[in-house]
Structure formats: structure tokens, C-alpha cells
mmCIF file of C-alpha atoms in Angstrom:
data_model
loop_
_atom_site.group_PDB
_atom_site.id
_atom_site.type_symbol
_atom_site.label_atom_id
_atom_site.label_comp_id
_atom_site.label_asym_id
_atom_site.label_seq_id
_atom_site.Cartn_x
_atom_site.Cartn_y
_atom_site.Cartn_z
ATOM 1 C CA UNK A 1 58.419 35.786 6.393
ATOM 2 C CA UNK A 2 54.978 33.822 7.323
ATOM 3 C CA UNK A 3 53.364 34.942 10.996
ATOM 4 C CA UNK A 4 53.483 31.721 12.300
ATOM 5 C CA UNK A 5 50.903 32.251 14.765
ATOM 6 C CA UNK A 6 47.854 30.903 16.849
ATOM 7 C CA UNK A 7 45.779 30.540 13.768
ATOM 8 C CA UNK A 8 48.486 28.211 11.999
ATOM 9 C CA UNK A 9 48.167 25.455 15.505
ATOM 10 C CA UNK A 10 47.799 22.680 13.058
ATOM 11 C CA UNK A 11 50.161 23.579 10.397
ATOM 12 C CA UNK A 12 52.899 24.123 13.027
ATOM 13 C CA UNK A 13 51.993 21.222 14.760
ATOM 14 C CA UNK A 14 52.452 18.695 11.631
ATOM 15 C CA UNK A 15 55.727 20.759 10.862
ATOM 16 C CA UNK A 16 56.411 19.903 14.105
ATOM 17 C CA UNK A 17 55.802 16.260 13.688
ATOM 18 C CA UNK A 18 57.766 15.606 10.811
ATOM 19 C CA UNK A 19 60.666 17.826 11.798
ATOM 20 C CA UNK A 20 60.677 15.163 15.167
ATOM 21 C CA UNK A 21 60.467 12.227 12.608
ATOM 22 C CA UNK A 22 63.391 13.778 10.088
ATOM 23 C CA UNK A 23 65.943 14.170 13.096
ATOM 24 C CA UNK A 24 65.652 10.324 13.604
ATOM 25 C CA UNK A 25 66.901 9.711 9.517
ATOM 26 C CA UNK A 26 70.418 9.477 9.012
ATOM 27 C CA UNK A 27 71.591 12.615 7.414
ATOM 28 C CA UNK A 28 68.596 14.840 6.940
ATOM 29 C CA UNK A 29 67.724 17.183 9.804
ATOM 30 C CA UNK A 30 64.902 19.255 11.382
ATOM 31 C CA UNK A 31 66.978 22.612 10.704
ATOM 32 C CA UNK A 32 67.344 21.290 6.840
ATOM 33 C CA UNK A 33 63.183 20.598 6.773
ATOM 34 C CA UNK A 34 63.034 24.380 8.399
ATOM 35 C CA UNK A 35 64.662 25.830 5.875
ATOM 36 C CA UNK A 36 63.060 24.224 2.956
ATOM 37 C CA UNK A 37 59.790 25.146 4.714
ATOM 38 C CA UNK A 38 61.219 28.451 5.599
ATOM 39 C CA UNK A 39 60.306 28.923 9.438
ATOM 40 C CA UNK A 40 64.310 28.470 10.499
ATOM 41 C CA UNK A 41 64.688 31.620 10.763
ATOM 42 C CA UNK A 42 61.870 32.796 12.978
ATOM 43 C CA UNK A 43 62.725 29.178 15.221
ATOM 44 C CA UNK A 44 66.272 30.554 15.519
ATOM 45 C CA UNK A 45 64.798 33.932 16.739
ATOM 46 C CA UNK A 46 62.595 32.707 18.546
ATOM 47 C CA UNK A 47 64.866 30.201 20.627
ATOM 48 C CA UNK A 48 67.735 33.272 21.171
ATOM 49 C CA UNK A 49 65.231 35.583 22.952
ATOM 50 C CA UNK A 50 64.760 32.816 25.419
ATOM 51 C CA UNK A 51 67.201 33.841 28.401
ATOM 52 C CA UNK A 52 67.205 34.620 31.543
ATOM 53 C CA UNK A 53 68.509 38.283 30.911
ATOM 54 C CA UNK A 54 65.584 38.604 28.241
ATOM 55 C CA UNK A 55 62.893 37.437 31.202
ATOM 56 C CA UNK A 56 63.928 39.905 33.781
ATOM 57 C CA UNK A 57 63.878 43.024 31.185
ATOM 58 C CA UNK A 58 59.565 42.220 30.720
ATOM 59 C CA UNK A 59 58.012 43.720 33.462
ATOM 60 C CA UNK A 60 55.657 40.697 32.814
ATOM 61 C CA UNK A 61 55.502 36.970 31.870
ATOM 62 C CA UNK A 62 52.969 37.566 29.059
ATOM 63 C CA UNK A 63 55.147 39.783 27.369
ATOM 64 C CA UNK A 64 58.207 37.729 27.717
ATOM 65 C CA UNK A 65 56.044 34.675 26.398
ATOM 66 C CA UNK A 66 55.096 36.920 23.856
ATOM 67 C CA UNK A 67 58.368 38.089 22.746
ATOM 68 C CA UNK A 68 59.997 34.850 22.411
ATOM 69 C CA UNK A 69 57.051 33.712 20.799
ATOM 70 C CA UNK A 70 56.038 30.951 23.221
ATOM 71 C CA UNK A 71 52.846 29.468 21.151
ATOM 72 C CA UNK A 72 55.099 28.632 18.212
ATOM 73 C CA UNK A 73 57.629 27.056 20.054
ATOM 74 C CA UNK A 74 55.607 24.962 22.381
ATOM 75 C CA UNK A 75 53.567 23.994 19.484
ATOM 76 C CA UNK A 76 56.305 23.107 16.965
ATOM 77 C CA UNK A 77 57.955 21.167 20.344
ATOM 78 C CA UNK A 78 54.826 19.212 20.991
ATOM 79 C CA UNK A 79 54.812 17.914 17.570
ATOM 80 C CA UNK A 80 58.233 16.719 17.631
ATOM 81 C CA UNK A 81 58.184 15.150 21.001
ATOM 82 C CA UNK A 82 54.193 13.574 20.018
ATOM 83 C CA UNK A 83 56.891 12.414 16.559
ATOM 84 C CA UNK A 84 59.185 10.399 19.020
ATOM 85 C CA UNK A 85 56.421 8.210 20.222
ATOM 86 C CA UNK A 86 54.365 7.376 16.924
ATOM 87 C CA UNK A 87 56.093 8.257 13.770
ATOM 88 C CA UNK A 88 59.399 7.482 14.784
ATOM 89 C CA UNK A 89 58.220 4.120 16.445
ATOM 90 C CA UNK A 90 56.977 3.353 12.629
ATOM 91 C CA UNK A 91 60.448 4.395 11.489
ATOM 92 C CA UNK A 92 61.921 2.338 13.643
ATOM 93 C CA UNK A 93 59.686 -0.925 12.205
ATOM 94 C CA UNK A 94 60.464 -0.118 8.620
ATOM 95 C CA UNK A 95 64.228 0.449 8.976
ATOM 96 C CA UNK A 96 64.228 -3.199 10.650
ATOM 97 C CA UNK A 97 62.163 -4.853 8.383
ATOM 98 C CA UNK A 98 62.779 -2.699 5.191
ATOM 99 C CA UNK A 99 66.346 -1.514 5.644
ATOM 100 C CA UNK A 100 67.097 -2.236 2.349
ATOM 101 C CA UNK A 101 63.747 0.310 0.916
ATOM 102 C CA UNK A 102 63.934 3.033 3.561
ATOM 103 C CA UNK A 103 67.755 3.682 3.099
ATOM 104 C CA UNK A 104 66.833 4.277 -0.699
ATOM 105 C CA UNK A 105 63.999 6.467 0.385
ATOM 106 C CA UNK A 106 66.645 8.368 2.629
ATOM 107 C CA UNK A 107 68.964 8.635 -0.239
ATOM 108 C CA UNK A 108 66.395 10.179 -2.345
ATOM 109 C CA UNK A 109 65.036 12.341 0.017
ATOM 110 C CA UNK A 110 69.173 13.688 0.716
ATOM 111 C CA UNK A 111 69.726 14.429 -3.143
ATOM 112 C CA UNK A 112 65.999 15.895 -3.350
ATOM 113 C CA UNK A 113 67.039 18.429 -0.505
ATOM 114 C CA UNK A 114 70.391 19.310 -2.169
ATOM 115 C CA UNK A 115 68.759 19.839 -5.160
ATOM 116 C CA UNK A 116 65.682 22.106 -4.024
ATOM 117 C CA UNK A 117 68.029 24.258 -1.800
ATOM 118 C CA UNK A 118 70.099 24.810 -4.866
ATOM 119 C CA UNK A 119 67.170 26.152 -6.544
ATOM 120 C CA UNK A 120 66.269 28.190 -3.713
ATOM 121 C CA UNK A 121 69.632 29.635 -3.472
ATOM 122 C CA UNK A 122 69.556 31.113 -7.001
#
């Protein structure tokens, strides 16, 4: 598995942004694009450690920030909220004005997935 850490800001950032931009197409989602990038499973990690019974076990905030892995996740979150207010917006214009061209591009992108996990998968 990749260390997705500090020195990757930019790289988790962007994967960040278009994870934010996927969740808005119909029937793709960020968890798919995580997969095909192959950082869903350190996300999912990441995300379960976050609790309240995981906080109180560190004797300190650093560690528990640490331990979850709090630089990837704020950084992968910033992208996708940074996502809903510019890519998105330009989603939003195309699928108005070229419904006709970005559901084809959806479609495509669908069977592209299906066919790149199935090659993963053997």
C-alpha cells in the first residue's frame, strides 16, 4: 500500500478533488475512484480509528491525530469540499447545456470502471 503522507499534499489533494466531483455523477462514486486509485483501503482505516473510545486511549492529541491519520483525511476532505464549489459548479453547466454529451461521457466512464476493476480483480 502507498504512504499517503505529508509529502503526497498535492496528489491527495487532486484525488481529493475529483473524488468530490465523481460523487456528483450518477452512478460512479468516490469509494469506486478509491479503489481504482487504490487508497480505499487506508481511507476506510483511517475513518474507523476516528472515535471517541480511540481519542481517550492517546494520552495525547498528536498521537490520536496521528493514528487516525489526520493529514490525509483533512487533505483528501478539503479537496472534495474545494470540488463542490468549482468542479461540480462546471458539472452542473455541462449537464444543463450538454445533457445529451455528458450522460455519454458518464456511460463510458461506468463501463471503463467495470472493465478496469475486472482486470484488477484477476
Amino acid at each position: 500500500m502507498k504512504d499517503w503522507n505529508k509529502s503526497f499534499f498535492i496528489e491527495i489533494f487532486l484525488h481529493g478533488l475529483v473524488m468530490g466531483t465523481i460523487n456528483k455523477l450518477p452512478g460512479i462514486s468516490g469509494g469506486l475512484y478509491a479503489i481504482i486509485i487504490g487508497f480505499y483501503d487506508h481511507f476506510m482505516i483511517s475513518l474507523k480509528k476516528i472515535g471517541l473510545r480511540n481519542l481517550l486511549k492517546n494520552k495525547s492529541p498528536k498521537i490520536f491525530l496521528s493514528e487516525i491519520n489526520a493529514f490525509f483525511l483533512m487533505t483528501i476532505s478539503l479537496g472534495m469540499i474545494v470540488s463542490y464549489f468549482t468542479t461540480s459548479k462546471i458539472l452542473d453547466y455541462f449537464l444543463y447545456n450538454f445533457q445529451l454529451q455528458v450522460w455519454g461521457c458518464f456511460f463510458g466512464l461506468i463501463l471503463g470502471s467495470v472493465f478496469l476493476l475486472m482486470k484488477k480483480n484477476r
